[in-house]
Amino acid sequence: GEDVEQSLFLSVREGDSSVINCTYTDSSSTYLYWYKQEPGAGLQLLTYIFSNMDMKQDQRLTVLLNKKDKHLSLRIADTQTGDSAIYFCAERSGGYQKVTFGTGTKLQVIP
Amino acid sequence: DAGVIQSPRHEVTEMGQEVTLRCKPISGHNSLFWYRQTMMRGLELLIYFNNNVPIDDSGMPEDRFSAKMPNASFSTLKIQPSEPRDSAVYFCASSSPGLAGAGSTDTQYFGPGTRLTVL
């Protein structure tokens, strides 16, 4: 079945870049996503990438996709304290819009 | 749009009691998902519906859990009887396939969650 894995924790200093990594197993994934969860809230879509793309940039966010290695990363440039949250990697898998989520990476930004 | 609405936001109950969690998806969305989030197990998909029909309930922990979607604008997740290990945050999410030919990212929109505490 589908499996999505992430490291659990990342700590960076304010102003530095953050890189959150993810690996997945389903080679037929069509979309891969990054969701952000702030304390006490639900998950919110941050960005996504279609599987035929290698890279997508959106302001401070850069998503890199290596389909061969089934590796997805999210780079946040100039990380701010407001970026502190849990980041979930996810892949579109199966039918009916089902998405498989990773374990989440807790990003701590140190002022 | 008000987004996905869940109620109650917090629920504290005693072991053995019945608990009903409610969800109103975004209007026009045809898929609805129930998730459970705990520190130990992370985010787990419990069940999902498409056009009000349950598609996959393999994530439902046991028979004490049941979910219904009587119409396109309402779903419930019921736990009867509840146990302390059911304590978690329960999320509802909905998504839409998008317009034909326009492509769809199948983005899921999450509600704020219900924090359940079973004493």
mmCIF file of C-alpha atoms in Angstrom:
data_model
loop_
_atom_site.group_PDB
_atom_site.id
_atom_site.type_symbol
_atom_site.label_atom_id
_atom_site.label_comp_id
_atom_site.label_asym_id
_atom_site.label_seq_id
_atom_site.Cartn_x
_atom_site.Cartn_y
_atom_site.Cartn_z
ATOM 1 C CA GLY A 1 0.000 0.000 0.000
ATOM 2 C CA GLU A 2 0.926 3.637 -0.061
ATOM 3 C CA ASP A 3 3.420 4.894 2.484
ATOM 4 C CA VAL A 4 4.748 8.400 3.079
ATOM 5 C CA GLU A 5 7.613 9.028 5.484
ATOM 6 C CA GLN A 6 9.100 12.165 6.972
ATOM 7 C CA SER A 7 11.502 13.048 9.738
ATOM 8 C CA LEU A 8 9.674 14.115 12.875
ATOM 9 C CA PHE A 9 11.467 17.281 13.858
ATOM 10 C CA LEU A 10 13.506 20.147 12.399
ATOM 11 C CA SER A 11 14.935 23.168 14.169
ATOM 12 C CA VAL A 12 16.295 26.220 12.321
ATOM 13 C CA ARG A 13 17.268 29.782 13.160
ATOM 14 C CA GLU A 14 15.155 32.663 11.978
ATOM 15 C CA GLY A 15 16.360 33.900 8.603
ATOM 16 C CA ASP A 16 17.919 30.581 7.610
ATOM 17 C CA SER A 17 16.467 28.228 5.014
ATOM 18 C CA SER A 18 14.504 25.172 6.097
ATOM 19 C CA VAL A 19 14.424 21.957 4.105
ATOM 20 C CA ILE A 20 11.824 19.349 4.946
ATOM 21 C CA ASN A 21 12.175 15.980 3.257
ATOM 22 C CA CYS A 22 9.706 13.248 2.409
ATOM 23 C CA THR A 23 9.788 9.861 0.728
ATOM 24 C CA TYR A 24 6.841 8.022 -0.745
ATOM 25 C CA THR A 25 6.256 4.610 -2.251
ATOM 26 C CA ASP A 26 3.458 4.928 -4.793
ATOM 27 C CA SER A 27 5.082 5.453 -8.189
ATOM 28 C CA SER A 28 1.707 6.217 -9.748
ATOM 29 C CA SER A 29 1.140 9.326 -7.645
ATOM 30 C CA THR A 30 -0.299 12.149 -9.723
ATOM 31 C CA TYR A 31 -0.093 14.978 -7.226
ATOM 32 C CA LEU A 32 2.120 15.509 -4.214
ATOM 33 C CA TYR A 33 1.314 18.089 -1.599
ATOM 34 C CA TRP A 34 2.649 19.986 1.333
ATOM 35 C CA TYR A 35 0.151 20.859 4.046
ATOM 36 C CA LYS A 36 0.794 23.071 7.062
ATOM 37 C CA GLN A 37 -0.814 22.626 10.470
ATOM 38 C CA GLU A 38 -0.598 25.429 12.982
ATOM 39 C CA PRO A 39 -1.313 24.736 16.672
ATOM 40 C CA GLY A 40 -4.960 24.049 17.376
ATOM 41 C CA ALA A 41 -5.964 24.123 13.722
ATOM 42 C CA GLY A 42 -6.633 21.747 10.877
ATOM 43 C CA LEU A 43 -4.285 21.089 8.002
ATOM 44 C CA GLN A 44 -4.134 23.687 5.259
ATOM 45 C CA LEU A 45 -2.718 23.221 1.768
ATOM 46 C CA LEU A 46 0.564 25.063 1.376
ATOM 47 C CA THR A 47 1.546 24.024 -2.113
ATOM 48 C CA TYR A 48 1.422 21.074 -4.479
ATOM 49 C CA ILE A 49 3.344 19.711 -7.446
ATOM 50 C CA PHE A 50 2.193 17.633 -10.337
ATOM 51 C CA SER A 51 4.147 14.428 -10.847
ATOM 52 C CA ASN A 52 5.493 15.440 -14.276
ATOM 53 C CA MET A 53 7.260 18.455 -12.754
ATOM 54 C CA ASP A 54 10.677 18.542 -11.117
ATOM 55 C CA MET A 55 10.379 21.835 -9.344
ATOM 56 C CA LYS A 56 7.838 24.404 -8.342
ATOM 57 C CA GLN A 57 8.531 27.786 -6.796
ATOM 58 C CA ASP A 58 6.015 29.934 -4.994
ATOM 59 C CA GLN A 59 7.459 33.002 -3.265
ATOM 60 C CA ARG A 60 9.562 31.679 -0.354
ATOM 61 C CA LEU A 61 8.606 28.072 -1.045
ATOM 62 C CA THR A 62 10.444 25.715 -3.385
ATOM 63 C CA VAL A 63 9.257 22.172 -3.963
ATOM 64 C CA LEU A 64 11.637 19.648 -5.506
ATOM 65 C CA LEU A 65 10.468 16.280 -6.793
ATOM 66 C CA ASN A 66 12.751 13.374 -7.653
ATOM 67 C CA LYS A 67 10.463 10.757 -9.136
ATOM 68 C CA LYS A 68 13.211 8.219 -9.621
ATOM 69 C CA ASP A 69 14.022 8.211 -5.910
ATOM 70 C CA LYS A 70 10.426 8.997 -4.880
ATOM 71 C CA HIS A 71 11.712 11.927 -2.876
ATOM 72 C CA LEU A 72 9.943 15.227 -2.269
ATOM 73 C CA SER A 73 11.323 18.239 -0.454
ATOM 74 C CA LEU A 74 10.044 21.604 0.687
ATOM 75 C CA ARG A 75 12.456 24.489 1.059
ATOM 76 C CA ILE A 76 11.377 27.577 2.948
ATOM 77 C CA ALA A 77 13.655 30.547 2.333
ATOM 78 C CA ASP A 78 14.209 33.178 5.024
ATOM 79 C CA THR A 79 12.326 31.149 7.625
ATOM 80 C CA GLN A 80 10.257 33.238 10.015
ATOM 81 C CA THR A 81 8.885 32.452 13.473
ATOM 82 C CA GLY A 82 5.431 32.338 11.896
ATOM 83 C CA ASP A 83 6.566 29.336 9.882
ATOM 84 C CA SER A 84 6.716 27.260 13.059
ATOM 85 C CA ALA A 85 4.169 24.500 12.490
ATOM 86 C CA ILE A 86 3.841 20.857 11.523
ATOM 87 C CA TYR A 87 4.364 20.198 7.814
ATOM 88 C CA PHE A 88 2.763 17.180 6.192
ATOM 89 C CA CYS A 89 3.829 15.639 2.937
ATOM 90 C CA ALA A 90 1.026 13.851 1.079
ATOM 91 C CA GLU A 91 0.416 11.999 -2.154
ATOM 92 C CA ARG A 92 -2.668 11.580 -4.259
ATOM 93 C CA SER A 93 -3.299 7.886 -4.278
ATOM 94 C CA GLY A 94 -6.166 5.679 -5.259
ATOM 95 C CA GLY A 95 -9.528 6.893 -6.412
ATOM 96 C CA TYR A 96 -12.125 9.276 -5.082
ATOM 97 C CA GLN A 97 -9.623 11.998 -4.228
ATOM 98 C CA LYS A 98 -8.010 9.942 -1.471
ATOM 99 C CA VAL A 99 -4.721 11.377 -0.223
ATOM 100 C CA THR A 100 -2.126 9.582 1.911
ATOM 101 C CA PHE A 101 -0.441 11.797 4.489
ATOM 102 C CA GLY A 102 2.993 11.435 6.029
ATOM 103 C CA THR A 103 3.734 11.536 9.734
ATOM 104 C CA GLY A 104 4.383 15.272 9.738
ATOM 105 C CA THR A 105 7.572 17.227 10.490
ATOM 106 C CA LYS A 106 7.476 19.704 13.331
ATOM 107 C CA LEU A 107 9.422 22.814 12.348
ATOM 108 C CA GLN A 108 10.726 24.937 15.191
ATOM 109 C CA VAL A 109 12.070 28.362 14.295
ATOM 110 C CA ILE A 110 14.445 29.846 16.853
ATOM 111 C CA PRO A 111 14.453 33.665 17.024
ATOM 112 C CA ASP B 1 -17.517 30.109 1.930
ATOM 113 C CA ALA B 2 -17.472 29.130 5.611
ATOM 114 C CA GLY B 3 -15.170 26.194 5.023
ATOM 115 C CA VAL B 4 -15.611 22.801 6.623
ATOM 116 C CA ILE B 5 -17.578 23.101 9.851
ATOM 117 C CA GLN B 6 -17.167 20.679 12.719
ATOM 118 C CA SER B 7 -19.014 20.465 15.993
ATOM 119 C CA PRO B 8 -18.456 20.356 18.828
ATOM 120 C CA ARG B 9 -14.953 21.868 18.955
ATOM 121 C CA HIS B 10 -14.288 20.203 22.301
ATOM 122 C CA GLU B 11 -15.933 17.221 23.904
ATOM 123 C CA VAL B 12 -15.226 15.765 27.313
ATOM 124 C CA THR B 13 -17.071 12.605 28.223
ATOM 125 C CA GLU B 14 -16.828 9.627 30.507
ATOM 126 C CA MET B 15 -15.854 6.150 29.467
ATOM 127 C CA GLY B 16 -18.823 4.177 28.194
ATOM 128 C CA GLN B 17 -20.765 7.173 26.916
ATOM 129 C CA GLU B 18 -21.818 7.650 23.327
ATOM 130 C CA VAL B 19 -20.074 10.423 21.418
ATOM 131 C CA THR B 20 -21.284 11.953 18.154
ATOM 132 C CA LEU B 21 -19.079 14.228 16.096
ATOM 133 C CA ARG B 22 -20.567 16.291 13.292
ATOM 134 C CA CYS B 23 -19.268 17.675 10.046
ATOM 135 C CA LYS B 24 -20.623 19.955 7.349
ATOM 136 C CA PRO B 25 -18.443 19.822 4.208
ATOM 137 C CA ILE B 26 -17.903 22.679 1.808
ATOM 138 C CA SER B 27 -20.886 23.074 -0.457
ATOM 139 C CA GLY B 28 -20.332 21.331 -3.785
ATOM 140 C CA HIS B 29 -17.631 18.998 -2.536
ATOM 141 C CA ASN B 30 -18.403 15.364 -3.223
ATOM 142 C CA SER B 31 -15.825 13.580 -1.077
ATOM 143 C CA LEU B 32 -15.658 13.641 2.700
ATOM 144 C CA PHE B 33 -12.933 12.225 4.924
ATOM 145 C CA TRP B 34 -12.722 11.546 8.662
ATOM 146 C CA TYR B 35 -9.257 11.549 10.264
ATOM 147 C CA ARG B 36 -7.966 11.022 13.775
ATOM 148 C CA GLN B 37 -4.801 12.660 15.047
ATOM 149 C CA THR B 38 -2.834 11.598 18.130
ATOM 150 C CA MET B 39 0.726 12.168 19.246
ATOM 151 C CA MET B 40 1.446 8.451 19.138
ATOM 152 C CA ARG B 41 -0.115 7.525 15.801
ATOM 153 C CA GLY B 42 -0.095 10.793 13.878
ATOM 154 C CA LEU B 43 -2.838 11.421 11.331
ATOM 155 C CA GLU B 44 -4.952 8.386 10.493
ATOM 156 C CA LEU B 45 -7.646 8.131 7.843
ATOM 157 C CA LEU B 46 -10.690 6.475 9.408
ATOM 158 C CA ILE B 47 -13.225 6.468 6.574
ATOM 159 C CA TYR B 48 -14.122 8.388 3.468
ATOM 160 C CA PHE B 49 -17.255 8.936 1.441
ATOM 161 C CA ASN B 50 -17.795 9.789 -2.190
ATOM 162 C CA ASN B 51 -21.212 11.112 -3.216
ATOM 163 C CA ASN B 52 -22.486 10.144 0.256
ATOM 164 C CA VAL B 53 -21.430 6.499 -0.168
ATOM 165 C CA PRO B 54 -18.769 5.012 2.145
ATOM 166 C CA ILE B 55 -15.854 3.946 -0.062
ATOM 167 C CA ASP B 56 -13.243 2.732 2.398
ATOM 168 C CA ASP B 57 -13.764 2.199 6.110
ATOM 169 C CA SER B 58 -10.701 0.047 6.663
ATOM 170 C CA GLY B 59 -9.237 2.668 8.964
ATOM 171 C CA MET B 60 -12.097 2.500 11.447
ATOM 172 C CA PRO B 61 -10.517 1.071 14.603
ATOM 173 C CA GLU B 62 -13.304 -1.274 15.622
ATOM 174 C CA ASP B 63 -17.027 -1.788 15.692
ATOM 175 C CA ARG B 64 -17.473 0.884 18.322
ATOM 176 C CA PHE B 65 -16.890 3.420 15.544
ATOM 177 C CA SER B 66 -19.494 4.160 12.905
ATOM 178 C CA ALA B 67 -19.938 6.950 10.357
ATOM 179 C CA LYS B 68 -22.838 8.087 8.262
ATOM 180 C CA MET B 69 -23.441 10.601 5.527
ATOM 181 C CA PRO B 70 -27.205 10.913 5.080
ATOM 182 C CA ASN B 71 -26.866 13.761 2.587
ATOM 183 C CA ALA B 72 -24.267 15.845 0.784
ATOM 184 C CA SER B 73 -24.093 18.467 3.500
ATOM 185 C CA PHE B 74 -23.798 16.442 6.682
ATOM 186 C CA SER B 75 -21.822 13.577 8.182
ATOM 187 C CA THR B 76 -21.483 12.081 11.640
ATOM 188 C CA LEU B 77 -18.853 9.966 13.342
ATOM 189 C CA LYS B 78 -20.173 8.046 16.318
ATOM 190 C CA ILE B 79 -18.280 6.215 19.036
ATOM 191 C CA GLN B 80 -20.316 3.913 21.228
ATOM 192 C CA PRO B 81 -19.182 3.090 23.869
ATOM 193 C CA SER B 82 -16.271 5.495 24.137
ATOM 194 C CA GLU B 83 -12.974 4.536 25.788
ATOM 195 C CA PRO B 84 -10.057 6.636 27.096
ATOM 196 C CA ARG B 85 -7.862 5.472 24.198
ATOM 197 C CA ASP B 86 -10.294 7.203 21.811
ATOM 198 C CA SER B 87 -9.070 10.559 23.106
ATOM 199 C CA ALA B 88 -7.718 12.443 20.088
ATOM 200 C CA VAL B 89 -8.433 15.273 17.697
ATOM 201 C CA TYR B 90 -10.879 14.208 15.000
ATOM 202 C CA PHE B 91 -10.758 16.057 11.693
ATOM 203 C CA CYS B 92 -13.224 16.142 8.875
ATOM 204 C CA ALA B 93 -12.071 17.164 5.389
ATOM 205 C CA SER B 94 -13.804 17.540 2.066
ATOM 206 C CA SER B 95 -12.663 17.800 -1.528
ATOM 207 C CA SER B 96 -14.031 18.228 -4.990
ATOM 208 C CA PRO B 97 -12.961 16.636 -8.290
ATOM 209 C CA GLY B 98 -13.065 20.006 -9.956
ATOM 210 C CA LEU B 99 -14.510 20.877 -13.323
ATOM 211 C CA ALA B 100 -14.182 18.385 -16.160
ATOM 212 C CA GLY B 101 -11.209 19.230 -18.330
ATOM 213 C CA ALA B 102 -9.985 21.884 -15.926
ATOM 214 C CA GLY B 103 -7.823 19.481 -13.985
ATOM 215 C CA SER B 104 -8.143 18.971 -10.279
ATOM 216 C CA THR B 105 -5.553 18.964 -7.580
ATOM 217 C CA ASP B 106 -7.883 17.044 -5.256
ATOM 218 C CA THR B 107 -6.990 19.414 -2.475
ATOM 219 C CA GLN B 108 -8.534 18.473 0.809
ATOM 220 C CA TYR B 109 -9.965 21.228 2.969
ATOM 221 C CA PHE B 110 -9.863 20.489 6.665
ATOM 222 C CA GLY B 111 -12.182 21.567 9.413
ATOM 223 C CA PRO B 112 -10.834 22.915 12.719
ATOM 224 C CA GLY B 113 -11.202 19.529 14.394
ATOM 225 C CA THR B 114 -12.991 18.199 17.472
ATOM 226 C CA ARG B 115 -10.790 17.579 20.494
ATOM 227 C CA LEU B 116 -12.247 14.545 22.264
ATOM 228 C CA THR B 117 -11.281 13.638 25.803
ATOM 229 C CA VAL B 118 -12.654 10.431 27.271
ATOM 230 C CA LEU B 119 -12.140 10.178 31.016
#
